[in-house]
mmCIF file with all atom_site columns, C-alpha atoms in Angstrom:
data_model
loop_
_atom_site.group_PDB
_atom_site.id
_atom_site.type_symbol
_atom_site.label_atom_id
_atom_site.label_alt_id
_atom_site.label_comp_id
_atom_site.label_asym_id
_atom_site.label_entity_id
_atom_site.label_seq_id
_atom_site.pdbx_PDB_ins_code
_atom_site.Cartn_x
_atom_site.Cartn_y
_atom_site.Cartn_z
_atom_site.occupancy
_atom_site.B_iso_or_equiv
_atom_site.pdbx_formal_charge
_atom_site.auth_seq_id
_atom_site.auth_comp_id
_atom_site.auth_asym_id
_atom_site.auth_atom_id
_atom_site.pdbx_PDB_model_num
ATOM 1   C CA . MET A 1 1   ? -23.151 119.894 -11.523 1.00 90.00 ? 6   MET A CA 1
ATOM 2   C CA . LEU A 1 2   ? -22.146 123.532 -11.239 1.00 93.00 ? 7   LEU A CA 1
ATOM 3   C CA . VAL A 1 3   ? -25.681 124.797 -11.107 1.00 95.00 ? 8   VAL A CA 1
ATOM 4   C CA . PHE A 1 4   ? -26.615 122.319 -8.382  1.00 95.00 ? 9   PHE A CA 1
ATOM 5   C CA . ALA A 1 5   ? -23.467 123.260 -6.433  1.00 96.00 ? 10  ALA A CA 1
ATOM 6   C CA . ALA A 1 6   ? -24.228 126.953 -6.707  1.00 97.00 ? 11  ALA A CA 1
ATOM 7   C CA . CYS A 1 7   ? -27.879 126.479 -5.632  1.00 96.00 ? 12  CYS A CA 1
ATOM 8   C CA . SER A 1 8   ? -26.739 124.272 -2.735  1.00 97.00 ? 13  SER A CA 1
ATOM 9   C CA . GLY A 1 9   ? -24.262 126.986 -1.740  1.00 97.00 ? 14  GLY A CA 1
ATOM 10  C CA . VAL A 1 10  ? -27.020 129.607 -1.644  1.00 98.00 ? 15  VAL A CA 1
ATOM 11  C CA . ILE A 1 11  ? -29.351 127.354 0.356   1.00 97.00 ? 16  ILE A CA 1
ATOM 12  C CA . MET A 1 12  ? -26.519 126.405 2.723   1.00 97.00 ? 17  MET A CA 1
ATOM 13  C CA . VAL A 1 13  ? -25.651 130.022 3.518   1.00 97.00 ? 18  VAL A CA 1
ATOM 14  C CA . ALA A 1 14  ? -29.301 130.930 3.901   1.00 97.00 ? 19  ALA A CA 1
ATOM 15  C CA . LEU A 1 15  ? -29.975 127.993 6.237   1.00 97.00 ? 20  LEU A CA 1
ATOM 16  C CA . GLY A 1 16  ? -26.803 128.739 8.238   1.00 95.00 ? 21  GLY A CA 1
ATOM 17  C CA . ALA A 1 17  ? -27.952 132.314 8.799   1.00 95.00 ? 22  ALA A CA 1
ATOM 18  C CA . PHE A 1 18  ? -31.426 131.133 9.659   1.00 94.00 ? 23  PHE A CA 1
ATOM 19  C CA . ALA A 1 19  ? -30.018 128.738 12.270  1.00 94.00 ? 24  ALA A CA 1
ATOM 20  C CA . ALA A 1 20  ? -27.793 131.400 13.778  1.00 92.00 ? 25  ALA A CA 1
ATOM 21  C CA . HIS A 1 21  ? -30.365 134.199 13.876  1.00 93.00 ? 26  HIS A CA 1
ATOM 22  C CA . GLY A 1 22  ? -33.820 132.648 13.603  1.00 92.00 ? 27  GLY A CA 1
ATOM 23  C CA . LEU A 1 23  ? -33.635 129.292 15.288  1.00 93.00 ? 28  LEU A CA 1
ATOM 24  C CA . SER A 1 24  ? -31.199 129.962 18.123  1.00 87.00 ? 29  SER A CA 1
ATOM 25  C CA . HIS A 1 25  ? -34.035 131.208 20.349  1.00 89.00 ? 30  HIS A CA 1
ATOM 26  C CA . THR A 1 26  ? -36.784 128.767 19.291  1.00 92.00 ? 31  THR A CA 1
ATOM 27  C CA . LEU A 1 27  ? -35.118 125.324 19.016  1.00 93.00 ? 32  LEU A CA 1
ATOM 28  C CA . ALA A 1 28  ? -33.815 123.245 21.898  1.00 93.00 ? 33  ALA A CA 1
ATOM 29  C CA . PRO A 1 29  ? -29.983 123.207 21.879  1.00 93.00 ? 34  PRO A CA 1
ATOM 30  C CA . TYR A 1 30  ? -29.863 119.595 20.769  1.00 93.00 ? 35  TYR A CA 1
ATOM 31  C CA . LEU A 1 31  ? -32.124 120.249 17.775  1.00 94.00 ? 36  LEU A CA 1
ATOM 32  C CA . LEU A 1 32  ? -30.144 123.421 16.896  1.00 95.00 ? 37  LEU A CA 1
ATOM 33  C CA . ASP A 1 33  ? -27.017 121.291 16.887  1.00 95.00 ? 38  ASP A CA 1
ATOM 34  C CA . VAL A 1 34  ? -28.746 118.722 14.606  1.00 95.00 ? 39  VAL A CA 1
ATOM 35  C CA . PHE A 1 35  ? -29.582 121.564 12.226  1.00 96.00 ? 40  PHE A CA 1
ATOM 36  C CA . LYS A 1 36  ? -26.034 122.927 12.264  1.00 96.00 ? 41  LYS A CA 1
ATOM 37  C CA . VAL A 1 37  ? -24.576 119.481 11.487  1.00 97.00 ? 42  VAL A CA 1
ATOM 38  C CA . GLY A 1 38  ? -26.795 119.427 8.363   1.00 97.00 ? 43  GLY A CA 1
ATOM 39  C CA . VAL A 1 39  ? -25.497 122.798 7.380   1.00 98.00 ? 44  VAL A CA 1
ATOM 40  C CA . GLN A 1 40  ? -21.838 121.721 7.928   1.00 98.00 ? 45  GLN A CA 1
ATOM 41  C CA . TYR A 1 41  ? -22.204 118.594 5.862   1.00 98.00 ? 46  TYR A CA 1
ATOM 42  C CA . GLN A 1 42  ? -23.994 120.490 3.127   1.00 98.00 ? 47  GLN A CA 1
ATOM 43  C CA . ALA A 1 43  ? -21.118 123.011 3.091   1.00 98.00 ? 48  ALA A CA 1
ATOM 44  C CA . TRP A 1 44  ? -18.406 120.425 2.744   1.00 98.00 ? 49  TRP A CA 1
ATOM 45  C CA . HIS A 1 45  ? -20.252 118.439 0.079   1.00 98.00 ? 50  HIS A CA 1
ATOM 46  C CA . THR A 1 46  ? -21.290 121.543 -1.806  1.00 98.00 ? 51  THR A CA 1
ATOM 47  C CA . LEU A 1 47  ? -17.534 122.186 -2.202  1.00 98.00 ? 52  LEU A CA 1
ATOM 48  C CA . ALA A 1 48  ? -16.993 118.556 -3.296  1.00 98.00 ? 53  ALA A CA 1
ATOM 49  C CA . LEU A 1 49  ? -19.779 118.943 -5.834  1.00 97.00 ? 54  LEU A CA 1
ATOM 50  C CA . LEU A 1 50  ? -18.225 122.183 -7.085  1.00 97.00 ? 55  LEU A CA 1
ATOM 51  C CA . ALA A 1 51  ? -14.920 120.446 -7.475  1.00 96.00 ? 56  ALA A CA 1
ATOM 52  C CA . CYS A 1 52  ? -16.625 117.650 -9.479  1.00 97.00 ? 57  CYS A CA 1
ATOM 53  C CA . GLY A 1 53  ? -18.209 120.231 -11.752 1.00 95.00 ? 58  GLY A CA 1
ATOM 54  C CA . ILE A 1 54  ? -14.893 121.991 -12.378 1.00 95.00 ? 59  ILE A CA 1
ATOM 55  C CA . LEU A 1 55  ? -12.949 118.789 -12.827 1.00 94.00 ? 60  LEU A CA 1
ATOM 56  C CA . SER A 1 56  ? -15.538 117.473 -15.284 1.00 94.00 ? 61  SER A CA 1
ATOM 57  C CA . ARG A 1 57  ? -14.719 120.316 -17.621 1.00 93.00 ? 62  ARG A CA 1
ATOM 58  C CA . PHE A 1 58  ? -11.127 119.027 -17.948 1.00 92.00 ? 63  PHE A CA 1
ATOM 59  C CA . LEU A 1 59  ? -11.437 115.338 -17.147 1.00 90.00 ? 64  LEU A CA 1
ATOM 60  C CA . PRO A 1 60  ? -14.879 114.107 -18.195 1.00 89.00 ? 65  PRO A CA 1
ATOM 61  C CA . SER A 1 61  ? -15.619 110.676 -16.755 1.00 94.00 ? 66  SER A CA 1
ATOM 62  C CA . LYS A 1 62  ? -18.601 108.616 -15.674 1.00 96.00 ? 67  LYS A CA 1
ATOM 63  C CA . ALA A 1 63  ? -17.064 108.113 -12.246 1.00 97.00 ? 68  ALA A CA 1
ATOM 64  C CA . LEU A 1 64  ? -16.918 111.888 -11.725 1.00 96.00 ? 69  LEU A CA 1
ATOM 65  C CA . SER A 1 65  ? -20.519 112.210 -12.844 1.00 96.00 ? 70  SER A CA 1
ATOM 66  C CA . TYR A 1 66  ? -21.518 109.491 -10.327 1.00 98.00 ? 71  TYR A CA 1
ATOM 67  C CA . ALA A 1 67  ? -19.531 111.239 -7.608  1.00 98.00 ? 72  ALA A CA 1
ATOM 68  C CA . ALA A 1 68  ? -21.483 114.405 -8.243  1.00 97.00 ? 73  ALA A CA 1
ATOM 69  C CA . LEU A 1 69  ? -24.748 112.473 -8.307  1.00 97.00 ? 74  LEU A CA 1
ATOM 70  C CA . PHE A 1 70  ? -24.066 110.816 -4.974  1.00 98.00 ? 75  PHE A CA 1
ATOM 71  C CA . PHE A 1 71  ? -22.884 114.082 -3.360  1.00 98.00 ? 76  PHE A CA 1
ATOM 72  C CA . GLY A 1 72  ? -26.142 115.704 -4.456  1.00 97.00 ? 77  GLY A CA 1
ATOM 73  C CA . LEU A 1 73  ? -28.177 112.761 -3.165  1.00 98.00 ? 78  LEU A CA 1
ATOM 74  C CA . GLY A 1 74  ? -26.236 112.838 0.067   1.00 98.00 ? 79  GLY A CA 1
ATOM 75  C CA . ILE A 1 75  ? -27.004 116.562 0.558   1.00 98.00 ? 80  ILE A CA 1
ATOM 76  C CA . ILE A 1 76  ? -30.675 115.984 -0.021  1.00 97.00 ? 81  ILE A CA 1
ATOM 77  C CA . CYS A 1 77  ? -30.967 112.861 2.170   1.00 98.00 ? 82  CYS A CA 1
ATOM 78  C CA . PHE A 1 78  ? -28.418 113.609 4.918   1.00 98.00 ? 83  PHE A CA 1
ATOM 79  C CA . SER A 1 79  ? -28.736 117.388 5.409   1.00 98.00 ? 84  SER A CA 1
ATOM 80  C CA . GLY A 1 80  ? -32.382 117.442 4.345   1.00 97.00 ? 85  GLY A CA 1
ATOM 81  C CA . SER A 1 81  ? -33.406 114.871 6.867   1.00 97.00 ? 86  SER A CA 1
ATOM 82  C CA . LEU A 1 82  ? -31.518 116.672 9.600   1.00 97.00 ? 87  LEU A CA 1
ATOM 83  C CA . TYR A 1 83  ? -33.217 119.903 8.773   1.00 97.00 ? 88  TYR A CA 1
ATOM 84  C CA . ALA A 1 84  ? -36.600 118.185 8.763   1.00 96.00 ? 89  ALA A CA 1
ATOM 85  C CA . LEU A 1 85  ? -35.902 116.431 12.038  1.00 96.00 ? 90  LEU A CA 1
ATOM 86  C CA . ALA A 1 86  ? -34.736 119.635 13.757  1.00 95.00 ? 91  ALA A CA 1
ATOM 87  C CA . LEU A 1 87  ? -37.644 121.750 12.482  1.00 95.00 ? 92  LEU A CA 1
ATOM 88  C CA . THR A 1 88  ? -40.507 119.212 13.021  1.00 94.00 ? 93  THR A CA 1
ATOM 89  C CA . GLY A 1 89  ? -39.194 116.916 15.705  1.00 90.00 ? 94  GLY A CA 1
ATOM 90  C CA . ILE A 1 90  ? -40.598 113.989 13.746  1.00 91.00 ? 95  ILE A CA 1
ATOM 91  C CA . LYS A 1 91  ? -38.325 111.072 14.548  1.00 90.00 ? 96  LYS A CA 1
ATOM 92  C CA . TRP A 1 92  ? -38.881 109.109 11.363  1.00 91.00 ? 97  TRP A CA 1
ATOM 93  C CA . PHE A 1 93  ? -36.650 111.541 9.483   1.00 92.00 ? 98  PHE A CA 1
ATOM 94  C CA . GLY A 1 94  ? -33.720 110.116 11.472  1.00 88.00 ? 99  GLY A CA 1
ATOM 95  C CA . PRO A 1 95  ? -33.400 106.761 9.588   1.00 92.00 ? 100 PRO A CA 1
ATOM 96  C CA . ILE A 1 96  ? -33.018 108.705 6.306   1.00 96.00 ? 101 ILE A CA 1
ATOM 97  C CA . THR A 1 97  ? -29.802 110.403 7.564   1.00 97.00 ? 102 THR A CA 1
ATOM 98  C CA . PRO A 1 98  ? -27.590 107.300 7.305   1.00 97.00 ? 103 PRO A CA 1
ATOM 99  C CA . MET A 1 99  ? -28.699 106.738 3.686   1.00 98.00 ? 104 MET A CA 1
ATOM 100 C CA . GLY A 1 100 ? -27.396 110.219 2.940   1.00 98.00 ? 105 GLY A CA 1
ATOM 101 C CA . GLY A 1 101 ? -24.169 109.318 4.697   1.00 98.00 ? 106 GLY A CA 1
ATOM 102 C CA . ILE A 1 102 ? -23.842 106.249 2.553   1.00 98.00 ? 107 ILE A CA 1
ATOM 103 C CA . CYS A 1 103 ? -24.363 108.475 -0.539  1.00 98.00 ? 108 CYS A CA 1
ATOM 104 C CA . PHE A 1 104 ? -21.539 110.762 0.661   1.00 98.00 ? 109 PHE A CA 1
ATOM 105 C CA . ILE A 1 105 ? -19.190 107.772 1.134   1.00 98.00 ? 110 ILE A CA 1
ATOM 106 C CA . ILE A 1 106 ? -20.047 106.446 -2.376  1.00 98.00 ? 111 ILE A CA 1
ATOM 107 C CA . GLY A 1 107 ? -19.484 109.931 -3.796  1.00 98.00 ? 112 GLY A CA 1
ATOM 108 C CA . TRP A 1 108 ? -15.990 110.098 -2.258  1.00 98.00 ? 113 TRP A CA 1
ATOM 109 C CA . VAL A 1 109 ? -15.218 106.591 -3.491  1.00 98.00 ? 114 VAL A CA 1
ATOM 110 C CA . MET A 1 110 ? -16.294 107.549 -6.986  1.00 98.00 ? 115 MET A CA 1
ATOM 111 C CA . LEU A 1 111 ? -14.196 110.741 -6.835  1.00 97.00 ? 116 LEU A CA 1
ATOM 112 C CA . ALA A 1 112 ? -11.201 108.599 -5.868  1.00 97.00 ? 117 ALA A CA 1
ATOM 113 C CA . ILE A 1 113 ? -11.875 106.195 -8.766  1.00 97.00 ? 118 ILE A CA 1
ATOM 114 C CA . ALA A 1 114 ? -12.077 109.130 -11.163 1.00 96.00 ? 119 ALA A CA 1
ATOM 115 C CA . ALA A 1 115 ? -8.814  110.536 -9.846  1.00 94.00 ? 120 ALA A CA 1
ATOM 116 C CA . TRP A 1 116 ? -7.106  107.137 -9.999  1.00 95.00 ? 121 TRP A CA 1
ATOM 117 C CA . ARG A 1 117 ? -8.246  106.573 -13.660 1.00 93.00 ? 122 ARG A CA 1
ATOM 118 C CA . SER A 1 118 ? -7.091  109.978 -14.721 1.00 90.00 ? 123 SER A CA 1
ATOM 119 C CA . ALA A 1 119 ? -3.579  109.506 -13.371 1.00 81.00 ? 124 ALA A CA 1
#
């Protein structure tokens, strides 16, 4: 969990800088915004994944492991599809994005279950 969170953090910062400095003059404003949304969601869910990794050291639970899994899948599907859509313009990446959103929601539900059970 912690390794994936750290790698996701590195990728997120690199892609954010790439968007700000490399893509701002080449992408249409709409596609640049799409890319930036991917970076924002990756940032928030990288922090959630990091929290899961830290919490799992003190409160190991299957629900916490599932939360981390779904946050990771959400980052790949949601943010990854937005990056691909923005960079290629290929529309069929769009339908993948909601699947990533569902993964994020499941991750937050699993985190809530882990917290509830630990109380």
